[in-house]
XYZ file of C-alpha atoms in Angstrom:
700
model
C -211.916 -5.099 -59.328
C -210.444 -2.594 -61.361
C -206.895 -2.232 -61.144
C -205.049 1.390 -60.756
C -204.755 2.896 -64.030
C -207.360 0.711 -65.703
C -211.187 1.759 -66.733
C -214.109 -0.509 -66.300
C -214.860 -2.276 -69.504
C -217.724 -0.247 -71.343
C -220.719 -2.491 -70.976
C -224.108 -2.173 -69.584
C -224.266 -5.737 -68.728
C -222.216 -8.034 -66.539
C -220.736 -11.717 -67.015
C -223.409 -14.138 -66.593
C -226.109 -11.517 -66.686
C -226.541 -9.630 -69.884
C -228.973 -6.749 -69.690
C -231.746 -5.701 -72.244
C -229.105 -3.756 -74.537
C -227.378 -7.174 -74.870
C -230.433 -9.094 -76.111
C -231.431 -6.246 -78.519
C -227.807 -6.366 -79.936
C -227.616 -10.080 -80.497
C -231.370 -9.311 -82.256
C -229.733 -6.821 -84.372
C -226.528 -8.948 -85.346
C -228.873 -12.052 -85.998
C -230.774 -9.754 -88.447
C -227.553 -8.022 -90.280
C -225.917 -11.864 -90.678
C -229.577 -12.866 -92.186
C -229.599 -10.074 -94.404
C -226.233 -10.205 -95.661
C -226.473 -14.081 -96.320
C -229.245 -13.466 -98.409
C -228.051 -10.727 -100.342
C -224.690 -12.628 -100.827
C -226.668 -15.862 -101.946
C -229.441 -14.465 -103.667
C -228.916 -16.556 -106.847
C -229.236 -19.801 -104.400
C -232.686 -19.025 -102.943
C -234.065 -17.880 -106.562
C -235.920 -21.004 -108.323
C -233.226 -23.208 -109.444
C -232.701 -24.667 -113.223
C -233.056 -28.532 -113.528
C -229.769 -29.322 -112.158
C -230.025 -27.960 -108.671
C -226.727 -28.175 -106.793
C -225.899 -29.505 -103.564
C -227.457 -31.448 -100.851
C -230.488 -29.083 -101.015
C -231.619 -31.169 -104.164
C -231.094 -34.754 -102.515
C -232.898 -33.735 -99.185
C -236.233 -32.634 -101.156
C -237.199 -36.214 -101.013
C -236.272 -36.742 -97.504
C -238.246 -33.645 -96.424
C -241.266 -34.924 -98.267
C -240.918 -38.336 -96.524
C -240.786 -36.218 -93.090
C -243.965 -34.377 -94.172
C -245.891 -37.543 -94.532
C -244.445 -38.762 -91.153
C -242.813 -41.693 -92.812
C -239.277 -40.778 -92.068
C -238.438 -42.538 -88.918
C -235.239 -44.137 -88.452
C -233.336 -46.623 -90.382
C -231.482 -46.124 -93.898
C -232.950 -42.981 -94.862
C -229.772 -41.352 -95.716
C -226.464 -42.409 -96.666
C -224.245 -39.940 -98.359
C -221.287 -40.302 -96.017
C -221.527 -37.565 -93.356
C -223.388 -34.873 -95.478
C -226.983 -35.031 -94.519
C -228.369 -34.264 -91.276
C -230.390 -36.224 -88.851
C -234.210 -37.246 -88.908
C -234.752 -34.531 -86.368
C -233.741 -31.470 -88.696
C -235.495 -33.268 -91.528
C -239.011 -32.949 -89.509
C -238.303 -29.349 -88.282
C -237.499 -28.460 -92.442
C -240.773 -30.261 -93.164
C -242.781 -27.902 -90.357
C -240.804 -24.780 -91.521
C -241.462 -24.891 -95.226
C -244.986 -23.825 -94.813
C -243.958 -20.712 -92.898
C -242.204 -19.446 -96.114
C -244.372 -20.273 -98.515
C -244.167 -16.977 -100.256
C -240.892 -18.446 -101.669
C -241.586 -19.525 -104.922
C -239.175 -22.744 -105.188
C -239.425 -25.585 -102.901
C -235.250 -25.697 -102.742
C -235.447 -22.077 -101.985
C -237.887 -22.720 -99.081
C -235.529 -25.357 -97.970
C -232.684 -22.979 -97.926
C -234.545 -20.308 -95.902
C -235.679 -22.623 -93.326
C -232.113 -23.795 -92.668
C -230.910 -19.957 -92.505
C -233.720 -19.605 -89.655
C -232.206 -22.466 -87.829
C -228.692 -21.506 -88.383
C -229.682 -18.186 -87.302
C -231.182 -19.565 -84.126
C -227.695 -21.226 -83.418
C -225.858 -17.947 -84.015
C -228.200 -16.232 -81.481
C -227.315 -18.919 -79.153
C -223.596 -18.573 -79.904
C -223.669 -14.838 -78.919
C -225.580 -15.220 -75.993
C -223.049 -17.719 -74.747
C -220.011 -15.194 -75.825
C -221.560 -12.029 -73.814
C -222.208 -14.157 -70.972
C -218.631 -15.077 -70.742
C -217.106 -11.567 -71.250
C -219.716 -9.352 -70.398
C -218.966 -6.985 -73.135
C -221.677 -6.057 -75.564
C -219.022 -4.871 -77.942
C -218.026 -8.153 -78.233
C -221.075 -9.315 -79.960
C -220.482 -6.705 -82.989
C -216.995 -7.717 -83.155
C -217.912 -11.190 -83.482
C -220.605 -10.120 -86.126
C -218.071 -8.390 -88.393
C -215.922 -11.433 -87.834
C -218.533 -13.802 -89.386
C -219.543 -11.348 -92.016
C -215.971 -11.211 -93.036
C -215.895 -14.742 -93.034
C -218.760 -15.587 -94.787
C -217.724 -13.270 -97.960
C -215.046 -15.649 -99.134
C -217.094 -18.693 -98.013
C -219.846 -17.401 -100.120
C -217.790 -16.858 -103.495
C -216.934 -20.400 -103.286
C -220.537 -21.470 -103.781
C -221.166 -23.259 -100.158
C -223.155 -20.673 -98.510
C -223.022 -22.089 -95.132
C -225.791 -20.573 -93.278
C -228.263 -21.505 -96.122
C -227.157 -25.410 -95.660
C -226.271 -27.734 -93.053
C -222.831 -26.049 -92.856
C -223.760 -23.469 -90.560
C -223.062 -25.408 -86.978
C -219.319 -26.011 -88.504
C -218.772 -22.216 -89.272
C -220.646 -21.145 -85.787
C -221.642 -23.611 -83.095
C -218.492 -25.774 -82.745
C -215.813 -22.677 -82.650
C -218.336 -20.922 -80.067
C -218.553 -24.116 -77.824
C -214.818 -24.620 -77.791
C -213.994 -21.060 -77.416
C -216.708 -20.403 -74.729
C -215.588 -23.591 -72.936
C -211.816 -22.399 -72.893
C -212.421 -18.557 -71.811
C -211.261 -18.029 -68.223
C -211.561 -20.095 -65.286
C -214.950 -19.423 -64.394
C -216.371 -18.993 -67.923
C -218.913 -21.785 -67.407
C -220.149 -20.763 -64.144
C -220.917 -17.122 -65.525
C -222.407 -18.212 -69.127
C -224.811 -20.802 -67.720
C -225.794 -23.950 -68.985
C -228.586 -23.628 -71.408
C -226.781 -21.795 -74.260
C -224.116 -24.785 -74.040
C -226.569 -27.280 -74.112
C -229.063 -25.987 -76.596
C -226.152 -25.427 -79.215
C -225.037 -29.197 -78.441
C -228.551 -30.074 -79.078
C -228.901 -28.244 -82.470
C -225.324 -29.511 -83.736
C -226.448 -32.934 -82.613
C -229.915 -32.706 -84.893
C -227.618 -31.521 -87.830
C -225.899 -34.976 -88.594
C -225.457 -38.506 -87.626
C -222.560 -40.673 -86.224
C -219.667 -38.383 -86.308
C -221.966 -35.743 -84.785
C -223.485 -37.902 -82.206
C -220.184 -39.011 -81.038
C -218.734 -35.510 -80.600
C -221.622 -34.160 -78.894
C -221.121 -37.042 -76.407
C -217.354 -36.025 -76.200
C -218.137 -32.686 -75.582
C -220.394 -33.678 -72.925
C -217.677 -35.724 -71.209
C -215.658 -32.359 -71.508
C -218.306 -30.327 -69.704
C -218.604 -32.968 -66.826
C -214.832 -32.578 -66.343
C -214.822 -28.954 -66.880
C -217.269 -28.634 -63.970
C -215.817 -31.009 -61.671
C -212.508 -29.009 -62.092
C -214.062 -25.931 -61.407
C -216.013 -27.147 -58.302
C -212.703 -28.659 -57.099
C -210.559 -25.631 -57.775
C -213.277 -22.501 -57.048
C -215.892 -24.279 -55.279
C -218.941 -22.876 -57.320
C -222.131 -22.326 -55.660
C -225.029 -24.658 -55.866
C -227.182 -24.232 -58.584
C -230.380 -22.709 -58.059
C -233.653 -24.172 -58.789
C -234.177 -22.109 -62.233
C -230.845 -23.295 -63.065
C -231.611 -26.856 -62.859
C -234.682 -26.434 -64.785
C -232.693 -24.987 -67.618
C -230.161 -27.795 -67.154
C -233.084 -30.410 -67.334
C -234.610 -28.720 -70.673
C -231.405 -28.386 -72.333
C -230.343 -32.019 -71.420
C -233.938 -33.440 -73.022
C -233.115 -31.290 -75.987
C -229.834 -32.952 -76.515
C -231.362 -36.355 -75.833
C -234.356 -35.798 -78.279
C -231.958 -34.729 -81.014
C -229.328 -37.198 -80.590
C -230.862 -40.378 -79.878
C -232.829 -40.593 -83.343
C -229.382 -40.318 -84.901
C -227.669 -42.914 -82.778
C -230.569 -45.432 -83.181
C -230.318 -44.977 -86.762
C -226.496 -45.459 -86.787
C -226.291 -48.391 -84.275
C -229.652 -49.930 -84.782
C -229.835 -50.229 -88.408
C -228.251 -52.878 -90.640
C -227.567 -50.046 -93.138
C -226.041 -47.664 -90.545
C -222.682 -46.381 -91.479
C -220.893 -48.061 -88.241
C -222.707 -51.188 -89.044
C -221.869 -51.182 -92.812
C -218.166 -50.523 -91.961
C -217.950 -53.382 -89.523
C -219.705 -56.043 -91.257
C -218.495 -55.333 -94.566
C -216.326 -58.249 -96.066
C -216.005 -57.034 -99.722
C -213.378 -54.576 -99.207
C -211.395 -55.785 -96.103
C -208.952 -53.072 -96.156
C -211.523 -50.409 -96.262
C -212.934 -51.881 -93.110
C -209.622 -52.041 -91.417
C -208.442 -48.662 -92.202
C -211.978 -47.008 -91.520
C -212.228 -48.795 -88.080
C -208.686 -47.557 -87.106
C -209.604 -43.997 -88.325
C -212.771 -44.067 -86.312
C -210.669 -45.190 -83.048
C -208.116 -42.777 -83.823
C -210.787 -40.153 -84.030
C -212.405 -41.021 -80.649
C -209.242 -40.981 -78.880
C -208.557 -37.673 -80.139
C -211.698 -36.000 -79.273
C -211.262 -37.948 -75.791
C -207.888 -36.104 -75.279
C -209.566 -32.847 -76.248
C -212.029 -33.239 -73.526
C -209.491 -34.085 -70.804
C -207.634 -30.953 -71.670
C -211.020 -28.803 -71.307
C -210.871 -29.966 -67.376
C -207.043 -29.208 -67.414
C -206.738 -25.818 -69.012
C -203.069 -25.990 -67.877
C -202.161 -28.461 -70.759
C -204.039 -26.526 -73.262
C -200.924 -25.152 -74.822
C -199.618 -28.770 -75.330
C -202.379 -29.648 -78.153
C -200.690 -27.518 -80.456
C -197.846 -29.976 -80.729
C -199.963 -32.371 -82.535
C -198.658 -32.508 -86.216
C -201.817 -32.714 -88.490
C -200.418 -33.004 -91.982
C -201.047 -29.476 -93.923
C -201.123 -27.200 -90.726
C -197.959 -28.669 -89.150
C -196.218 -25.213 -89.938
C -199.018 -23.239 -88.290
C -199.536 -25.555 -85.368
C -195.729 -25.196 -84.466
C -196.114 -21.260 -84.624
C -199.261 -21.517 -82.431
C -197.100 -24.117 -79.889
C -193.815 -21.808 -79.367
C -196.427 -18.692 -79.050
C -198.411 -20.408 -76.555
C -195.367 -21.948 -74.763
C -194.020 -18.584 -74.555
C -197.178 -16.652 -73.849
C -199.407 -19.066 -71.857
C -198.612 -18.264 -68.339
C -198.628 -14.492 -68.998
C -201.224 -14.088 -71.415
C -205.093 -13.374 -70.735
C -207.527 -15.991 -71.005
C -208.356 -15.299 -74.678
C -205.043 -16.313 -75.864
C -205.392 -19.546 -74.265
C -209.189 -20.234 -75.660
C -207.351 -19.641 -79.253
C -204.961 -22.309 -78.672
C -207.138 -24.609 -77.431
C -209.867 -23.803 -80.269
C -207.274 -23.977 -82.797
C -206.176 -27.466 -81.952
C -209.666 -28.710 -81.357
C -210.984 -27.489 -84.562
C -207.914 -28.180 -86.912
C -207.691 -31.780 -85.143
C -211.449 -32.631 -85.677
C -211.627 -31.331 -89.314
C -208.401 -33.523 -90.385
C -209.739 -36.609 -88.546
C -213.039 -36.044 -90.640
C -210.465 -35.348 -93.678
C -208.752 -38.890 -92.441
C -212.127 -40.722 -92.118
C -213.213 -39.627 -95.479
C -209.878 -39.282 -97.591
C -211.908 -41.024 -100.479
C -215.216 -38.723 -100.172
C -214.690 -35.276 -101.423
C -217.104 -34.309 -98.781
C -213.978 -34.131 -96.194
C -212.708 -30.892 -98.267
C -215.920 -28.832 -97.318
C -215.761 -29.876 -93.693
C -212.293 -28.841 -93.469
C -212.931 -25.756 -95.210
C -215.629 -25.041 -93.042
C -214.087 -25.537 -89.891
C -211.284 -23.414 -90.841
C -213.671 -20.845 -91.777
C -215.413 -20.922 -88.652
C -212.148 -20.714 -86.592
C -210.812 -17.869 -88.708
C -214.136 -15.849 -87.711
C -212.830 -16.066 -84.147
C -209.285 -15.140 -85.144
C -210.506 -11.920 -86.853
C -212.563 -11.375 -83.795
C -209.680 -11.481 -81.554
C -207.822 -9.315 -83.993
C -210.274 -6.682 -84.089
C -210.852 -7.140 -80.208
C -206.954 -6.491 -79.857
C -206.933 -3.560 -82.000
C -209.408 -1.918 -80.148
C -207.625 -2.334 -77.002
C -204.208 -0.795 -78.250
C -206.378 1.967 -79.682
C -207.900 2.506 -76.482
C -204.576 2.446 -74.671
C -203.162 5.113 -77.128
C -206.259 7.267 -76.195
C -205.010 6.923 -72.493
C -207.371 4.124 -71.446
C -206.655 0.393 -70.832
C -208.848 -2.563 -70.387
C -208.699 -5.518 -68.491
C -208.213 -8.928 -70.492
C -205.725 -7.148 -72.884
C -202.455 -9.163 -71.858
C -201.119 -10.249 -75.074
C -197.469 -9.736 -75.710
C -195.890 -9.166 -79.168
C -195.463 -13.166 -80.023
C -199.187 -13.617 -78.969
C -200.418 -10.885 -81.415
C -197.961 -12.007 -84.158
C -199.608 -15.536 -84.204
C -202.841 -14.214 -84.223
C -202.109 -12.079 -87.516
C -200.104 -14.406 -88.913
C -202.874 -17.228 -88.717
C -205.473 -14.710 -89.943
C -203.364 -14.029 -92.880
C -202.464 -18.005 -93.760
C -206.065 -18.551 -93.259
C -207.224 -15.955 -95.829
C -204.671 -17.015 -98.337
C -205.664 -20.647 -97.826
C -209.511 -19.852 -98.308
C -208.473 -18.039 -101.231
C -207.433 -20.722 -102.984
C -210.617 -22.316 -103.212
C -211.862 -19.526 -105.214
C -209.083 -19.427 -108.087
C -208.254 -23.278 -107.584
C -211.171 -25.358 -107.221
C -210.254 -28.697 -105.473
C -210.965 -31.520 -107.578
C -213.976 -33.481 -107.497
C -216.352 -30.101 -106.940
C -216.871 -29.798 -110.398
C -220.344 -30.426 -111.368
C -220.378 -34.019 -113.130
C -221.549 -33.970 -116.758
C -222.578 -37.015 -118.899
C -226.488 -36.395 -118.345
C -228.870 -36.922 -121.268
C -232.128 -35.095 -120.539
C -235.201 -35.129 -122.865
C -237.868 -32.686 -121.010
C -241.110 -32.275 -122.808
C -243.140 -29.296 -122.881
C -246.560 -30.839 -122.715
C -247.833 -33.133 -119.703
C -248.214 -36.297 -122.136
C -245.618 -39.045 -122.782
C -242.446 -40.138 -120.918
C -239.523 -38.524 -120.137
C -236.224 -40.294 -120.173
C -232.987 -39.207 -118.754
C -229.589 -41.164 -119.210
C -226.624 -40.684 -116.715
C -223.216 -41.166 -117.279
C -220.821 -41.103 -113.926
C -219.222 -38.323 -114.876
C -217.274 -37.263 -111.504
C -217.074 -38.510 -107.994
C -219.777 -40.439 -107.521
C -221.003 -38.680 -104.226
C -221.858 -35.710 -106.233
C -224.086 -37.676 -108.810
C -227.033 -37.633 -106.515
C -227.969 -34.145 -106.143
C -228.330 -33.717 -109.801
C -230.278 -36.696 -110.602
C -232.554 -36.078 -107.452
C -233.237 -32.537 -108.746
C -234.145 -34.180 -112.008
C -236.470 -36.552 -110.228
C -238.051 -33.566 -108.544
C -238.838 -31.517 -111.541
C -240.348 -34.467 -112.786
C -242.602 -34.999 -109.599
C -243.585 -31.496 -110.026
C -245.041 -32.408 -113.416
C -247.064 -34.829 -112.248
C -245.207 -38.037 -113.090
C -244.401 -41.425 -111.159
C -240.676 -41.700 -110.936
C -238.807 -44.850 -111.216
C -235.181 -44.635 -109.793
C -232.616 -47.960 -110.458
C -229.813 -47.341 -108.761
C -226.790 -49.564 -107.789
C -226.166 -48.249 -104.166
C -228.684 -50.054 -102.215
C -228.557 -47.839 -99.125
C -229.977 -44.711 -100.830
C -233.523 -43.994 -100.602
C -234.472 -47.680 -100.241
C -237.954 -47.841 -100.161
C -240.699 -49.947 -101.547
C -244.594 -48.985 -102.188
C -246.968 -51.593 -102.494
C -249.382 -51.888 -105.375
C -252.497 -49.032 -105.078
C -250.556 -46.806 -102.848
C -252.308 -43.393 -103.531
C -249.341 -41.411 -102.828
C -247.818 -40.104 -106.507
C -245.214 -39.645 -107.361
C -243.292 -42.379 -105.328
C -239.695 -43.107 -105.677
C -238.888 -46.894 -106.256
C -235.151 -48.109 -105.674
C -233.478 -51.229 -106.659
C -230.238 -52.723 -105.534
C -229.988 -53.537 -109.125
C -228.233 -51.035 -111.551
C -227.610 -51.305 -115.439
C -223.685 -51.702 -114.757
C -221.270 -50.853 -112.495
C -217.828 -49.415 -113.049
C -214.451 -49.315 -110.448
C -213.016 -45.945 -109.748
C -209.404 -45.192 -109.443
C -210.063 -45.093 -105.792
C -211.523 -48.868 -105.584
C -215.039 -47.851 -104.770
C -217.958 -48.472 -107.330
C -220.286 -46.122 -108.817
C -223.188 -46.920 -111.430
C -224.637 -46.333 -114.875
C -228.002 -45.292 -113.913
C -231.322 -44.934 -116.006
C -233.736 -42.417 -114.926
C -237.256 -43.230 -116.119
C -240.050 -41.047 -115.513
C -243.481 -42.706 -116.691
C -246.515 -41.087 -117.187
C -249.454 -41.511 -114.676
C -251.433 -44.484 -115.019
C -248.897 -47.313 -115.115
C -249.155 -49.873 -112.402
C -246.429 -50.841 -110.006
C -246.733 -54.426 -110.831
C -245.654 -52.880 -114.513
C -242.525 -51.374 -113.199
C -241.413 -54.076 -110.979
C -241.588 -56.566 -114.107
C -239.666 -54.046 -116.069
C -237.032 -53.412 -113.194
C -236.295 -57.229 -112.859
C -235.906 -57.570 -116.829
C -233.019 -55.368 -117.056
C -229.636 -56.726 -118.029
C -226.719 -56.266 -116.184
C -223.084 -56.298 -117.122
C -220.086 -56.890 -114.779
C -217.889 -53.687 -115.680
C -218.816 -50.877 -118.400
C -222.081 -51.505 -119.730
C -222.233 -52.460 -123.647
C -225.932 -51.932 -123.710
C -228.079 -49.854 -121.730
C -231.699 -50.947 -121.934
C -234.503 -48.329 -121.187
C -237.824 -49.687 -119.342
C -239.831 -48.700 -122.363
C -238.051 -51.292 -124.384
C -235.584 -49.163 -126.492
C -231.842 -49.520 -126.080
C -228.645 -47.400 -125.898
C -226.000 -49.594 -127.434
C -222.164 -48.509 -127.686
C -220.192 -50.299 -130.166
C -216.564 -50.399 -130.780
C -215.752 -48.142 -127.492
C -213.169 -48.226 -125.410
C -214.671 -48.835 -121.817
C -212.309 -47.706 -119.291
C -213.710 -44.240 -118.451
C -212.009 -43.255 -115.443
C -208.361 -43.906 -116.606
C -207.023 -40.440 -118.268
C -209.787 -38.653 -119.633
C -212.082 -38.972 -116.709
C -215.641 -39.510 -117.817
C -214.758 -40.105 -121.622
C -215.751 -43.053 -123.611
C -212.777 -43.778 -126.397
C -213.257 -45.162 -129.528
C -210.989 -48.231 -131.240
C -210.014 -47.659 -134.792
C -211.641 -45.422 -137.368
C -215.212 -45.475 -136.097
C -217.780 -45.823 -133.250
C -221.300 -45.868 -132.807
C -223.749 -45.145 -130.423
C -227.506 -46.632 -130.782
C -230.329 -45.041 -129.003
C -234.228 -45.411 -129.244
C -236.647 -42.565 -128.824
C -240.262 -43.212 -127.807
C -243.278 -42.576 -130.172
C -244.483 -39.710 -127.728
C -241.358 -37.662 -129.031
C -242.553 -37.427 -132.560
C -244.369 -33.809 -132.139
C -240.983 -32.251 -131.301
C -239.426 -30.455 -134.242
C -235.717 -31.172 -133.517
C -233.008 -31.612 -130.999
C -229.444 -30.438 -130.034
C -226.840 -32.509 -128.747
C -224.132 -31.297 -126.556
C -221.271 -33.028 -125.598
C -217.269 -32.383 -124.813
C -214.925 -34.182 -127.230
C -210.836 -34.765 -126.695
C -208.282 -36.374 -129.066
C -205.033 -38.231 -128.714
C -203.113 -36.161 -131.288
C -204.662 -34.063 -134.138
C -207.691 -35.909 -135.438
C -210.549 -34.790 -137.865
C -214.086 -36.269 -136.744
C -217.140 -36.715 -138.970
C -220.460 -37.017 -136.829
C -223.127 -38.650 -138.663
C -226.882 -39.448 -137.498
C -228.903 -42.270 -139.501
C -226.454 -41.952 -142.420
C -226.501 -38.031 -142.395
C -223.410 -36.275 -141.518
C -224.311 -33.372 -139.161
C -220.785 -32.406 -138.377
C -217.088 -32.128 -139.412
C -214.997 -31.429 -136.580
C -211.118 -30.979 -136.018
C -209.786 -31.684 -132.889
C -206.024 -31.272 -131.576
C -204.889 -32.943 -128.363
C -206.805 -34.029 -125.306
C -208.048 -30.429 -124.443
C -211.714 -30.533 -124.465
C -213.834 -29.235 -126.938
C -217.413 -28.179 -126.521
C -219.739 -28.859 -129.079
C -223.222 -28.189 -129.895
C -224.898 -30.252 -132.890
C -228.553 -29.081 -134.023
C -229.975 -32.107 -135.691
C -232.437 -31.427 -138.236
C -236.086 -31.973 -138.292
C -237.252 -35.396 -138.902
C -233.875 -37.158 -138.516
C -234.614 -38.836 -135.448
C -236.389 -41.986 -135.617
C -239.359 -42.824 -133.321
C -240.234 -46.081 -134.415
C -236.741 -47.548 -134.451
C -233.267 -47.257 -133.459
C -230.808 -44.347 -134.216
C -227.160 -44.530 -134.922
C -224.771 -41.522 -134.127
C -221.666 -42.337 -135.863
C -218.063 -40.794 -134.934
C -216.043 -41.342 -137.806
C -212.377 -40.995 -137.264
C -210.888 -40.957 -141.008
C -207.108 -40.446 -140.302
C -207.189 -42.436 -137.109
C -203.696 -43.480 -135.682
C -203.199 -44.936 -132.621
C -200.473 -42.912 -130.410
C -199.459 -46.440 -128.862
C -199.779 -49.908 -129.816
C -201.163 -51.066 -125.955
C -203.798 -47.953 -126.333
C -206.226 -48.085 -128.778
C -208.156 -44.789 -127.862
C -208.280 -42.100 -130.503
C -211.577 -40.266 -129.719
C -213.019 -39.516 -126.670
C -216.681 -38.090 -126.418
C -218.474 -37.104 -123.234
C -222.197 -36.814 -123.868
C -223.856 -34.161 -121.708
C -227.495 -33.240 -123.175
C -229.921 -34.329 -125.948
C -232.183 -31.234 -125.826
C -235.612 -31.765 -127.148
C -237.014 -28.627 -128.431
C -240.943 -28.720 -128.814
C -242.905 -27.838 -132.112
C -243.977 -24.342 -132.198
C -246.665 -24.893 -134.853
C -247.979 -27.044 -137.882
C -245.425 -27.662 -140.302
C -242.554 -27.008 -138.022
């Protein structure tokens, strides 16, 4: 019904029954978002260099397992909340051949993720147009998403190419769609909601599975409320069929995740509840988990009682308390008078911010919580921009002498929308100019990459940053080595990552073998542990018995290793070095007195190589001169002034490296003066790489 003085909204469809033009618009928008994403992130689809970034690298091994149908359930992936569930890995394994034209395997994984995220976007747009009945809303939402993707892409996260797509689209769409109007669900139908829930459940493990279950309770509560209050008609057989298919999809995508978490001794929940080593961590995480479940339950109850939605904004969540108060006051003043869009914004803002800060609280020792908060915020910002554009269109139409139903926001409501949009743009912008701590790519990798297919590859790792961000780079190195046809031995401290044993004679090459042992561990400032690992890639032909024997012979040190022993018998030793690398000057190895040495061995297969380049960062406490020598021959004379990092690349002349014995790299500080009696550190060195340059011809 159209009131006097109002015109019918311009839409060729109706709520709950979009016509062909709506679906064509959805298809066009999906293509537009997909193309814009590829244009904005073209450098993330091309073949990456040795150090691939993000979970794309780490997931490569899991996709290979899914391709072999050996992923199953169990401790298949344990990097906090950063990996999808097994269903998604099987999808990626099946989808990669469809994008075989992309030359890089990591690029193919990104394109496959883009496809599934665009499918989720299509479902989200279908839900919105079914709720509102306005085809124009599809394009407004698309513009808002592209505007939101742009600042996200500049941070390097590119959500639609990875597993962040649901955070930026699906969750806000579900919350927004469920909160729109008293009969939104009745108009929208059930299959978009259930399919979106299933896609989201497939993307992650414990937290997402619980969240989907809570959302299901919210949907049930909403249905009961609508049935009592509005007496919805009985569903047709077709609607019941879609409902059954949707529920089956949710079950198929959620159950493997829940089985993995609750049925495995290495699951996050089991690990948290059974650990005795860190009782304080157990108590804190258990309490935070209960708080998260309680908060999600409160949100689901609110979905069933829309008149209480405005009260959600009163929950003080840390950094957004000021913004929450603004929304609470505006919501309290406008709730009864405003249209359903503003009520939906109040609820969506509270849900998304609340869930994001629950995750941040649960994982406050893990920097992965920052991207979660960031992408939750970006997704909600897209809907804020959507409503800003919508409101602007209503006001322009009003100036032109036309009015539309649904635009009943008063000045406080519009001010709250604009204020929130500005705050979020500024908040996202600070990620571009001030990267959050922990997002720096960790340094400290020694790599030796041969140009030929003979001889071993060795890579030495130091923990140069938060332990979570060590793995993608290292696994990328393993993938690069696998492409060259090498067997890979991966000893690590963490017993829950990539744990898989392959018996002797297994024909699959290459194979990753993981041990609970490591070459030594250190304690970080947060109280967690990370490891000094050696990644060793052995030439084909070696036996698994030999690998196991070498693995068992490694020496372990309780804290900082004074000696690194490689599987081929050579060693890397530190002499006279200060070992607390995670004090001031994180990831540095500091010397004592006037000189310190590093001893390392080179395999015989390195003989054909011409020379090497040693790359490192140096810092000092006070003004210092440093003389660098290799095997008794000075190769550099450096001047340092203070702790500011100095990046140095030192070429090592041909023939100076010894392959039949150890090599001594000496750092001599002739004018060493300790800045404090209790602090013997003088020179700090962060080793980045030892690059080996192959010979180009005879005599070189």
